[in-house]
Short mmCIF file of C-alpha atoms and ligand atoms in Angstrom, two decimals:
data_model
loop_
_atom_site.label_atom_id
_atom_site.label_comp_id
_atom_site.label_asym_id
_atom_site.label_seq_id
_atom_site.Cartn_x
_atom_site.Cartn_y
_atom_site.Cartn_z
CA MET A 9 9.55 -10.41 24.14
CA THR A 10 9.61 -9.64 20.44
CA VAL A 11 9.73 -5.90 19.85
CA THR A 12 9.55 -4.46 16.36
CA ARG A 13 9.16 -0.97 15.05
CA PHE A 14 8.06 0.87 11.98
CA ALA A 15 10.33 3.85 11.51
CA PRO A 16 9.23 5.91 8.52
CA SER A 17 10.65 9.24 7.48
CA PRO A 18 7.83 11.74 6.97
CA THR A 19 8.82 12.65 3.44
CA GLY A 20 5.52 12.36 1.60
CA TYR A 21 2.78 9.89 0.85
CA MET A 22 2.67 6.34 2.18
CA HIS A 23 4.24 4.14 -0.48
CA ILE A 24 2.75 0.69 -0.66
CA GLY A 25 6.24 -0.75 -0.03
CA ASN A 26 6.43 1.18 3.24
CA LEU A 27 3.06 -0.14 4.21
CA ARG A 28 4.26 -3.69 3.55
CA THR A 29 7.25 -3.02 5.83
CA ALA A 30 4.89 -1.74 8.53
CA LEU A 31 2.66 -4.77 8.10
CA TYR A 32 5.45 -7.35 8.29
CA SER A 33 6.99 -5.57 11.25
CA TYR A 34 3.62 -5.54 12.99
CA LEU A 35 2.95 -9.20 12.22
CA ILE A 36 6.34 -10.38 13.43
CA SER A 37 5.79 -8.87 16.86
CA LYS A 38 2.09 -9.68 17.10
CA HIS A 39 2.63 -13.30 16.10
CA ASP A 40 4.59 -13.62 19.34
CA GLY A 41 2.30 -11.40 21.40
CA GLY A 42 5.06 -8.78 21.32
CA LYS A 43 5.20 -5.04 21.00
CA PHE A 44 5.03 -2.84 17.93
CA ILE A 45 6.44 0.69 18.02
CA LEU A 46 5.97 3.63 15.70
CA ARG A 47 8.95 5.98 15.49
CA ILE A 48 9.10 9.02 13.27
CA GLU A 49 12.52 9.53 11.72
CA ASP A 50 12.60 13.20 10.89
CA THR A 51 16.24 14.14 11.30
CA ASP A 52 16.74 14.85 7.62
CA ARG A 53 15.21 18.29 7.97
CA GLU A 54 15.48 19.12 4.27
CA ARG A 55 13.28 16.24 3.18
CA LEU A 56 10.43 16.82 5.63
CA VAL A 57 6.99 17.19 4.11
CA GLU A 58 4.26 18.88 6.08
CA GLY A 59 1.38 16.57 6.91
CA ALA A 60 3.36 13.40 6.15
CA THR A 61 3.32 12.23 9.77
CA ASP A 62 -0.46 12.51 9.84
CA ILE A 63 -0.67 10.40 6.69
CA ILE A 64 1.48 7.73 8.34
CA LYS A 65 -0.66 7.68 11.47
CA SER A 66 -3.95 7.64 9.63
CA THR A 67 -2.77 4.85 7.33
CA LEU A 68 -1.84 2.71 10.31
CA ALA A 69 -5.19 3.49 11.94
CA ILE A 70 -7.21 2.65 8.81
CA THR A 71 -5.37 -0.61 8.25
CA GLY A 72 -5.55 -1.67 11.88
CA LEU A 73 -1.79 -1.74 12.45
CA THR A 74 -2.11 -0.40 15.96
CA TYR A 75 1.10 0.52 17.70
CA ASP A 76 1.72 -0.05 21.38
CA GLU A 77 4.19 2.80 21.70
CA GLY A 78 4.60 5.88 19.58
CA PRO A 79 3.76 9.53 19.16
CA ASP A 80 0.32 10.29 20.71
CA VAL A 81 0.06 6.97 22.53
CA GLY A 82 3.32 7.39 24.45
CA GLY A 83 5.24 4.62 26.18
CA ASP A 84 8.30 4.09 28.36
CA HIS A 85 10.83 4.94 25.66
CA GLY A 86 9.63 8.26 24.33
CA PRO A 87 9.73 10.69 22.78
CA TYR A 88 9.06 8.74 19.59
CA VAL A 89 9.89 11.54 17.18
CA GLN A 90 13.62 11.73 16.53
CA SER A 91 13.81 15.50 16.32
CA GLU A 92 12.67 15.55 19.95
CA ARG A 93 15.55 13.26 20.97
CA LYS A 94 18.45 15.40 19.73
CA GLU A 95 20.29 15.52 23.08
CA ILE A 96 20.22 11.76 23.45
CA TYR A 97 22.11 11.22 20.19
CA MET A 98 24.78 13.79 20.99
CA GLU A 99 25.38 12.12 24.33
CA TYR A 100 25.84 8.71 22.69
CA ALA A 101 27.99 10.13 19.89
CA LYS A 102 30.35 11.64 22.46
CA LYS A 103 30.44 8.32 24.26
CA LEU A 104 31.50 6.69 21.02
CA VAL A 105 34.25 9.29 20.57
CA GLU A 106 35.50 8.43 24.05
CA LEU A 107 35.42 4.75 23.17
CA GLY A 108 37.60 5.51 20.15
CA HIS A 109 35.02 4.45 17.56
CA ALA A 110 34.13 7.93 16.38
CA TYR A 111 35.91 11.22 15.88
CA TYR A 112 35.30 14.93 15.39
CA CYS A 113 35.69 16.15 11.86
CA PHE A 114 36.14 19.86 11.22
CA CYS A 115 36.46 19.76 7.46
CA SER A 116 34.67 22.67 5.83
CA LYS A 117 31.91 22.21 3.30
CA GLU A 118 34.22 23.68 0.65
CA ARG A 119 36.94 21.15 1.38
CA LEU A 120 34.50 18.27 1.15
CA GLU A 121 33.06 19.60 -2.08
CA GLU A 122 36.53 19.88 -3.57
CA LEU A 123 37.25 16.36 -2.46
CA HIS A 124 34.09 15.16 -4.08
CA ASN A 125 34.90 16.94 -7.35
CA GLU A 126 38.33 15.40 -7.46
CA ASP A 127 37.02 11.91 -6.92
CA ALA A 128 33.30 11.50 -7.26
CA THR A 129 33.40 7.81 -6.37
CA GLY A 130 35.52 8.01 -3.26
CA GLY A 131 34.11 9.28 -0.04
CA TYR A 132 35.77 11.08 2.80
CA ASP A 133 39.60 10.92 2.89
CA ARG A 134 39.76 10.50 6.70
CA HIS A 135 41.50 13.89 6.99
CA CYS A 136 40.44 14.45 10.61
CA ARG A 137 40.63 10.84 11.73
CA ASP A 138 43.89 11.30 13.63
CA LEU A 139 43.88 14.87 14.88
CA SER A 140 45.69 15.35 18.17
CA ALA A 141 43.70 15.82 21.36
CA GLU A 142 45.03 19.42 21.61
CA GLU A 143 43.99 20.25 18.08
CA ILE A 144 40.50 18.96 18.73
CA GLU A 145 40.24 20.86 22.02
CA ALA A 146 41.33 24.09 20.40
CA LYS A 147 38.89 23.81 17.49
CA LEU A 148 36.00 22.94 19.76
CA ALA A 149 36.90 25.82 22.09
CA SER A 150 36.97 28.31 19.25
CA GLY A 151 33.61 27.11 17.96
CA VAL A 152 34.67 25.57 14.62
CA PRO A 153 31.65 23.72 13.27
CA PHE A 154 32.07 19.95 13.37
CA VAL A 155 30.48 16.66 12.50
CA ILE A 156 31.14 13.36 14.23
CA ARG A 157 32.19 10.44 12.07
CA GLN A 158 32.30 6.72 12.67
CA ARG A 159 35.86 5.35 12.80
CA MET A 160 35.63 2.27 10.58
CA PRO A 161 38.13 -0.54 10.89
CA LEU A 162 40.50 -0.33 7.91
CA GLU A 163 41.10 -4.02 7.53
CA GLY A 164 39.23 -7.29 7.85
CA THR A 165 35.58 -7.95 7.22
CA THR A 166 32.29 -7.46 9.01
CA THR A 167 29.61 -10.13 8.91
CA TYR A 168 26.07 -10.37 10.16
CA THR A 169 23.30 -12.86 9.58
CA ASP A 170 20.05 -11.64 8.16
CA CYS A 171 16.96 -13.74 8.91
CA VAL A 172 15.91 -13.67 5.26
CA PHE A 173 19.07 -13.14 3.21
CA GLY A 174 21.47 -15.14 5.35
CA GLU A 175 25.06 -14.20 5.96
CA ILE A 176 26.17 -10.81 4.64
CA THR A 177 29.86 -9.90 4.68
CA MET A 178 31.53 -6.65 3.70
CA ASN A 179 35.19 -5.76 3.48
CA ASN A 180 35.84 -3.09 6.06
CA SER A 181 38.02 -1.22 3.58
CA GLU A 182 34.82 -0.49 1.62
CA LEU A 183 33.11 1.14 4.58
CA GLN A 184 33.18 4.93 4.66
CA ASP A 185 33.80 6.87 7.84
CA GLN A 186 30.17 7.89 7.75
CA ILE A 187 28.78 10.93 9.51
CA LEU A 188 26.90 10.15 12.71
CA MET A 189 26.17 13.70 13.90
CA LYS A 190 25.71 16.52 11.41
CA ALA A 191 26.87 20.12 11.75
CA ASP A 192 23.29 21.18 12.52
CA GLY A 193 23.37 19.07 15.66
CA TYR A 194 20.99 16.46 14.23
CA PRO A 195 22.05 12.84 13.93
CA THR A 196 22.02 11.05 10.60
CA TYR A 197 19.62 8.18 10.08
CA ASN A 198 22.65 5.89 10.21
CA PHE A 199 23.26 6.79 13.83
CA ALA A 200 19.88 7.77 15.22
CA HIS A 201 18.15 4.53 14.37
CA ILE A 202 20.86 2.48 16.09
CA VAL A 203 20.61 4.44 19.32
CA ASP A 204 16.81 4.34 19.22
CA ASP A 205 16.51 0.67 18.35
CA TYR A 206 18.81 -0.08 21.26
CA LEU A 207 17.08 2.23 23.76
CA MET A 208 13.63 1.10 22.67
CA GLY A 209 14.53 -2.54 23.10
CA VAL A 210 13.87 -3.46 19.47
CA THR A 211 14.63 -7.15 18.95
CA HIS A 212 13.85 -7.40 15.22
CA VAL A 213 14.72 -4.69 12.74
CA VAL A 214 12.34 -5.16 9.82
CA ARG A 215 12.92 -3.00 6.74
CA GLY A 216 13.47 -2.90 3.01
CA SER A 217 16.43 -4.67 1.46
CA GLU A 218 17.99 -1.36 0.39
CA TYR A 219 19.57 -1.39 3.86
CA LEU A 220 21.06 -4.85 3.49
CA THR A 221 24.54 -3.64 2.56
CA SER A 222 24.68 -0.69 4.97
CA THR A 223 23.89 -2.91 7.92
CA PRO A 224 27.53 -4.00 8.43
CA LYS A 225 28.20 -0.36 9.39
CA TYR A 226 25.33 -0.53 11.84
CA VAL A 227 26.38 -3.77 13.49
CA LEU A 228 29.83 -2.23 14.00
CA LEU A 229 28.12 0.49 16.02
CA TYR A 230 26.37 -2.09 18.18
CA ASP A 231 29.69 -3.84 18.68
CA ALA A 232 31.45 -0.56 19.48
CA PHE A 233 28.96 0.21 22.23
CA GLY A 234 29.05 -3.37 23.44
CA TRP A 235 25.33 -3.78 22.74
CA GLU A 236 23.71 -7.00 21.62
CA ARG A 237 22.91 -6.87 17.91
CA PRO A 238 19.22 -7.12 16.99
CA ASN A 239 17.83 -9.66 14.51
CA TYR A 240 17.66 -8.28 11.00
CA VAL A 241 14.76 -9.03 8.71
CA HIS A 242 15.32 -7.37 5.36
CA LEU A 243 12.38 -7.64 3.01
CA PRO A 244 12.55 -8.50 -0.67
CA LEU A 245 12.39 -5.73 -3.24
CA LEU A 246 9.02 -4.72 -4.59
CA MET A 247 8.93 -4.59 -8.36
CA GLY A 248 6.40 -3.32 -10.89
CA LYS A 249 5.68 -4.76 -14.32
CA ASN A 250 6.75 -2.61 -17.26
CA ALA A 251 4.86 -2.40 -20.53
CA ASP A 252 7.52 -4.48 -22.30
CA GLY A 253 7.16 -7.34 -19.80
CA SER A 254 10.31 -6.55 -17.82
CA VAL A 255 10.19 -5.52 -14.18
CA SER A 256 11.75 -2.63 -12.29
CA LYS A 257 11.52 -1.12 -8.84
CA LEU A 258 7.87 -0.36 -8.12
CA SER A 259 7.20 3.31 -8.77
CA LYS A 260 4.51 5.73 -9.82
CA ARG A 261 4.84 4.91 -13.48
CA HIS A 262 3.50 1.42 -12.76
CA GLY A 263 0.26 2.82 -11.31
CA ALA A 264 -1.02 4.12 -8.00
CA VAL A 265 1.61 3.18 -5.44
CA SER A 266 0.44 5.31 -2.56
CA PHE A 267 -1.98 3.82 -0.07
CA GLN A 268 -4.15 6.93 -0.18
CA ASP A 269 -4.38 6.86 -4.00
CA LEU A 270 -5.57 3.27 -3.85
CA ILE A 271 -8.16 4.14 -1.20
CA ASP A 272 -9.32 7.09 -3.29
CA ASP A 273 -9.66 4.75 -6.25
CA GLY A 274 -12.03 2.55 -4.27
CA TYR A 275 -9.80 -0.18 -2.91
CA LEU A 276 -10.67 -1.52 0.54
CA PRO A 277 -7.99 -1.39 3.24
CA GLU A 278 -8.59 -5.07 4.10
CA ALA A 279 -8.02 -6.08 0.49
CA ILE A 280 -4.84 -4.02 0.23
CA ILE A 281 -3.48 -5.49 3.46
CA ASN A 282 -4.36 -9.01 2.40
CA TYR A 283 -2.73 -8.56 -0.99
CA ILE A 284 0.47 -6.93 0.23
CA ALA A 285 0.86 -9.56 2.95
CA LEU A 286 1.45 -12.00 0.12
CA LEU A 287 4.05 -9.82 -1.59
CA GLY A 288 7.13 -11.54 -0.26
CA TRP A 289 5.59 -13.98 2.19
CA CYS A 290 3.54 -17.10 1.85
CA PRO A 291 1.89 -19.23 4.51
CA LYS A 292 3.27 -22.72 4.97
CA GLN A 293 0.07 -24.60 4.49
CA SER A 294 -3.03 -22.90 3.32
CA GLU A 295 -5.80 -23.64 0.89
CA THR A 296 -6.77 -20.03 0.62
CA GLU A 297 -5.21 -16.69 -0.19
CA PHE A 298 -7.73 -14.75 1.87
CA PHE A 299 -6.65 -13.68 5.32
CA THR A 300 -7.91 -11.21 7.86
CA LEU A 301 -5.36 -9.29 9.87
CA ASP A 302 -6.00 -11.60 12.84
CA GLU A 303 -5.41 -14.66 10.70
CA LEU A 304 -2.21 -13.12 9.38
CA LYS A 305 -1.06 -12.52 12.94
CA SER A 306 -1.36 -16.15 13.81
CA LEU A 307 0.04 -17.47 10.52
CA PHE A 308 2.92 -15.12 9.86
CA SER A 309 6.43 -16.35 10.36
CA ILE A 310 9.79 -15.00 9.26
CA ASP A 311 10.81 -18.24 7.60
CA GLY A 312 7.95 -17.77 5.14
CA VAL A 313 9.50 -14.52 3.89
CA SER A 314 11.17 -14.90 0.53
CA LYS A 315 14.29 -13.14 -0.64
CA SER A 316 13.27 -13.07 -4.28
CA PRO A 317 11.83 -9.77 -5.47
CA ALA A 318 8.04 -9.64 -5.34
CA VAL A 319 6.13 -8.28 -8.29
CA PHE A 320 3.21 -6.01 -7.53
CA ASP A 321 0.41 -7.09 -9.82
CA PHE A 322 -2.33 -4.47 -10.13
CA GLU A 323 -4.66 -6.96 -11.84
CA LYS A 324 -4.35 -9.32 -8.92
CA LEU A 325 -4.99 -6.55 -6.42
CA LEU A 326 -8.09 -5.54 -8.40
CA TRP A 327 -9.32 -9.12 -8.30
CA PHE A 328 -8.69 -9.34 -4.55
CA ASN A 329 -10.54 -6.10 -4.05
CA GLY A 330 -13.52 -7.30 -6.07
CA GLU A 331 -13.72 -10.42 -3.94
CA TYR A 332 -13.70 -8.31 -0.79
CA ILE A 333 -16.39 -5.98 -2.14
CA HIS A 334 -18.64 -8.88 -3.17
CA LYS A 335 -18.49 -10.27 0.36
CA LEU A 336 -19.53 -7.01 2.05
CA ASP A 337 -22.99 -6.95 3.54
CA ASP A 338 -25.38 -4.62 1.74
CA ALA A 339 -25.49 -2.03 4.50
CA GLU A 340 -21.71 -1.75 4.66
CA PHE A 341 -21.47 -1.59 0.89
CA THR A 342 -24.03 1.23 0.79
CA ARG A 343 -22.12 3.10 3.46
CA LEU A 344 -18.83 2.78 1.56
CA CYS A 345 -20.43 3.78 -1.74
CA ALA A 346 -21.52 7.16 -0.45
CA ARG A 347 -18.06 8.65 -0.91
CA PHE A 348 -17.75 7.43 -4.48
CA ILE A 349 -21.10 8.00 -6.12
CA LYS A 350 -21.15 11.42 -7.74
CA THR A 351 -24.25 10.68 -9.82
CA ASP A 352 -27.54 12.27 -8.81
CA ILE A 353 -29.80 9.28 -8.48
CA PRO A 354 -33.36 10.25 -9.49
CA ALA A 355 -36.29 9.35 -7.23
CA HIS A 356 -37.78 6.72 -9.58
CA ILE A 357 -34.65 4.57 -9.23
CA ASN A 358 -34.80 1.78 -6.64
CA LYS A 359 -31.49 2.66 -5.04
CA ASP A 360 -31.21 -0.35 -2.74
CA LYS A 361 -31.81 -2.73 -5.59
CA LEU A 362 -29.38 -0.79 -7.80
CA LEU A 363 -26.60 -1.02 -5.24
CA SER A 364 -27.17 -4.67 -4.53
CA LEU A 365 -26.99 -5.35 -8.28
CA LEU A 366 -23.75 -3.41 -8.57
CA LYS A 367 -22.11 -4.88 -5.49
CA THR A 368 -21.12 -8.11 -7.17
CA ARG A 369 -20.21 -6.37 -10.40
CA VAL A 370 -17.59 -3.85 -9.39
CA SER A 371 -13.97 -4.55 -8.60
CA LYS A 372 -13.34 -1.14 -7.08
CA LEU A 373 -15.71 1.50 -5.83
CA SER A 374 -14.62 4.12 -8.35
CA GLU A 375 -16.30 2.03 -11.06
CA LEU A 376 -19.75 2.71 -9.60
CA ASP A 377 -20.65 5.87 -11.51
CA ASP A 378 -19.77 4.36 -14.87
CA LYS A 379 -21.53 1.11 -14.15
CA MET A 380 -24.74 2.83 -13.09
CA ALA A 381 -24.88 5.42 -15.88
CA PHE A 382 -27.28 3.49 -18.14
CA PHE A 383 -29.80 3.07 -15.32
CA ILE A 384 -30.02 6.82 -15.02
CA THR A 385 -29.96 7.77 -18.69
CA LEU A 386 -30.66 5.46 -21.60
CA PRO A 387 -27.58 5.62 -23.79
CA GLU A 388 -27.76 6.17 -27.54
CA TYR A 389 -27.69 2.80 -29.23
CA ASP A 390 -28.06 1.35 -32.66
CA LYS A 391 -30.94 -0.96 -33.53
CA GLU A 392 -28.38 -3.52 -34.78
CA LEU A 393 -27.62 -4.12 -31.11
CA PHE A 394 -30.70 -6.36 -30.98
CA PHE A 395 -29.15 -8.89 -33.35
CA ASN A 396 -27.74 -11.82 -31.47
CA LYS A 397 -26.42 -15.13 -32.76
CA LYS A 398 -26.67 -17.09 -29.55
CA ASN A 399 -30.30 -16.13 -29.08
CA LYS A 400 -30.94 -16.53 -32.82
CA ILE A 401 -32.22 -13.03 -33.29
CA SER A 402 -31.51 -11.88 -36.80
CA ASP A 403 -34.54 -9.85 -37.80
CA LEU A 404 -36.07 -6.80 -36.25
CA SER A 405 -39.64 -7.90 -36.80
CA THR A 406 -39.18 -10.61 -34.14
CA VAL A 407 -37.85 -7.94 -31.79
CA LEU A 408 -40.87 -5.74 -32.53
CA THR A 409 -43.23 -8.59 -31.75
CA VAL A 410 -41.48 -9.39 -28.46
CA LEU A 411 -41.41 -5.77 -27.37
CA GLY A 412 -45.07 -5.20 -28.34
CA GLU A 413 -46.17 -8.25 -26.34
CA ALA A 414 -43.93 -7.40 -23.42
CA LYS A 415 -45.28 -3.87 -23.32
CA SER A 416 -48.86 -4.98 -23.05
CA ILE A 417 -48.03 -7.48 -20.30
CA LEU A 418 -45.92 -4.99 -18.34
CA THR A 419 -48.56 -2.30 -18.56
CA GLY A 420 -50.76 -4.54 -16.47
CA VAL A 421 -48.14 -5.35 -13.83
CA ASP A 422 -48.21 -3.17 -10.76
CA SER A 423 -45.50 -4.54 -8.60
CA PHE A 424 -42.25 -4.13 -10.49
CA ASP A 425 -40.11 -6.60 -8.61
CA ASN A 426 -37.88 -9.14 -10.26
CA ASP A 427 -39.91 -12.25 -9.45
CA THR A 428 -43.26 -10.78 -10.43
CA LEU A 429 -41.84 -9.44 -13.68
CA PHE A 430 -40.25 -12.76 -14.49
CA SER A 431 -43.43 -14.76 -13.95
CA ALA A 432 -45.48 -12.20 -15.83
CA LEU A 433 -43.28 -12.49 -18.90
CA ALA A 434 -42.88 -16.27 -18.77
CA PRO A 435 -46.01 -17.12 -20.86
CA LEU A 436 -44.44 -15.29 -23.80
CA CYS A 437 -42.13 -18.24 -24.43
CA GLU A 438 -44.96 -20.51 -25.37
CA LYS A 439 -46.96 -17.84 -27.09
CA LEU A 440 -44.10 -16.77 -29.38
CA SER A 441 -42.34 -20.16 -29.45
CA MET A 442 -39.15 -18.53 -28.28
CA LYS A 443 -36.69 -19.34 -25.52
CA THR A 444 -36.68 -17.25 -22.35
CA GLY A 445 -33.15 -16.12 -23.16
CA ALA A 446 -34.19 -14.68 -26.50
CA ILE A 447 -37.17 -12.84 -25.08
CA MET A 448 -35.17 -11.42 -22.21
CA TRP A 449 -32.42 -10.41 -24.61
CA CYS A 450 -34.80 -8.20 -26.60
CA ILE A 451 -36.23 -6.61 -23.48
CA ARG A 452 -32.85 -6.12 -21.87
CA ILE A 453 -31.45 -4.31 -24.90
CA ALA A 454 -34.53 -2.10 -24.98
CA VAL A 455 -34.34 -1.14 -21.30
CA SER A 456 -30.58 -0.74 -21.14
CA GLY A 457 -29.29 0.12 -24.61
CA MET A 458 -26.24 -2.01 -23.79
CA ALA A 459 -25.04 -5.44 -24.86
CA ALA A 460 -23.53 -6.27 -21.47
CA THR A 461 -25.15 -5.11 -18.25
CA PRO A 462 -25.04 -5.83 -14.56
CA GLY A 463 -28.26 -7.79 -14.06
CA GLY A 464 -30.83 -9.16 -16.47
CA ALA A 465 -33.88 -7.51 -18.04
CA THR A 466 -36.21 -7.99 -15.09
CA GLU A 467 -33.63 -6.86 -12.54
CA ILE A 468 -32.94 -3.74 -14.54
CA MET A 469 -36.67 -3.00 -14.77
CA GLU A 470 -36.98 -3.47 -11.04
CA VAL A 471 -34.33 -0.78 -10.61
CA ILE A 472 -35.66 1.78 -13.09
CA GLY A 473 -39.35 1.20 -12.29
CA LYS A 474 -42.49 0.87 -14.39
CA ASP A 475 -42.74 4.25 -16.10
CA GLU A 476 -39.14 4.35 -17.18
CA SER A 477 -39.20 0.71 -18.34
CA LEU A 478 -42.26 1.30 -20.49
CA ALA A 479 -40.82 4.53 -21.86
CA ARG A 480 -37.62 2.74 -22.87
CA ILE A 481 -39.55 -0.08 -24.53
CA ASP A 482 -41.61 2.52 -26.40
CA SER A 483 -38.52 4.25 -27.60
CA ALA A 484 -37.07 0.92 -28.80
CA ILE A 485 -40.27 0.19 -30.70
CA ALA A 486 -40.11 3.65 -32.28
CA LYS A 487 -36.46 3.16 -33.20
CA ILE A 488 -37.15 -0.14 -34.97
CA SER A 489 -40.47 0.70 -36.64
N1 LIG B 3 13.52 6.01 8.15
C1 LIG B 3 13.97 4.88 7.38
C2 LIG B 3 13.16 4.82 6.10
O1 LIG B 3 12.06 5.34 6.06
C3 LIG B 3 13.78 3.63 8.19
C4 LIG B 3 14.60 2.48 7.82
C5 LIG B 3 14.57 1.49 8.95
O2 LIG B 3 13.50 0.92 9.19
O3 LIG B 3 15.57 1.32 9.61
O4 LIG B 3 13.62 4.25 5.13
#
């Protein structure tokens, strides 16, 4: 069975790159009907951020990336929070010492600092690598603080095959005797994730490509224990576009890169998931770019993952999001809007009609207030706004005539719905020998005070109602006269 995991460190917000890792990891297991595990990697106690684990869990819940095992839901391999598994790591680290692939290191902080100052590029000088058994015994007995380090081979090479990047080889001489257990009794990430992935039966390790070159150290640990190595699926880098056209690692300066910031800006979780699924993967044969999570589950395959860096395009995400919003049913759209609309909508406004007009005209929900502002309050506008080449309107007397006629017709209309208004105004074309477009242009400017609006003149009047429409036409007439 395919078993994957998402193993975030709770160090802050949920970066969109982390979410992509979670998604791909989820899809790889679910494509095969396998298991997806959430594991919280919190052994770096200095980087912990309060509340970060909750953000991780709620993000997975909102996006539908349900885990089969993990904190809260439990499972056969718990606990799923590394700080609660401390004893397990120490036991395995000692086993590795016995096997000769790790050793106790008693070097003091001061010594290591000195070492670092002397040679900032080099790492540890293997000072404790060959202490005698007696020396080690004595130091342990007298309580000298220690760390446990991995004993790297000094010669030869280590190779593994990544499912995306292919064969990766490192010279063993370049591998540091890295720390596995720290002086505070916590394991390092380098060690803990190996033990956990093994114990949890993880078959595919899916993560960012920043781990590509440290993985030789990890496969050596598997080999040292005599465990079968997992499959590695390292994901391509996520880049952001810079102002000068170049690209660099996706970060805050490119825009909102946290899932929560995007949600707060009115992006829909489904749109985000759909878009990020395509950042580094593409389906083999597909006419469309739109996929639900279920469709992704059945389509996703590792051989569709690319190793070239993927560029996060905010414009494209916005477009995706707009498409998702436009397809919402009205009731769902209204429900989602509630959190975003700060405007007090007066009673004379036909709110349902307003929202259905806006639905197909926003790309993210945070645009709602701006887009609806002119319905609520007529903006200041200049009478020159009525001039329009396409509709051949170049003198204000024509506008005055249209508005005067429109006013007298509209005064007699009781039901201010789009169709009724449209048929009521239709005879004006013949009467004034003008095209519908030109007549509607004049009325639309008068009732909106804007050159471009969501909806045409009659739709806008349906939203703002009879009294307000007539008042706006009156004020246009006054402005021009
Ligand atoms: N805790 C690591 C991180 O957040 C996980 C890396 C991995 O998936 O192995 O980067």
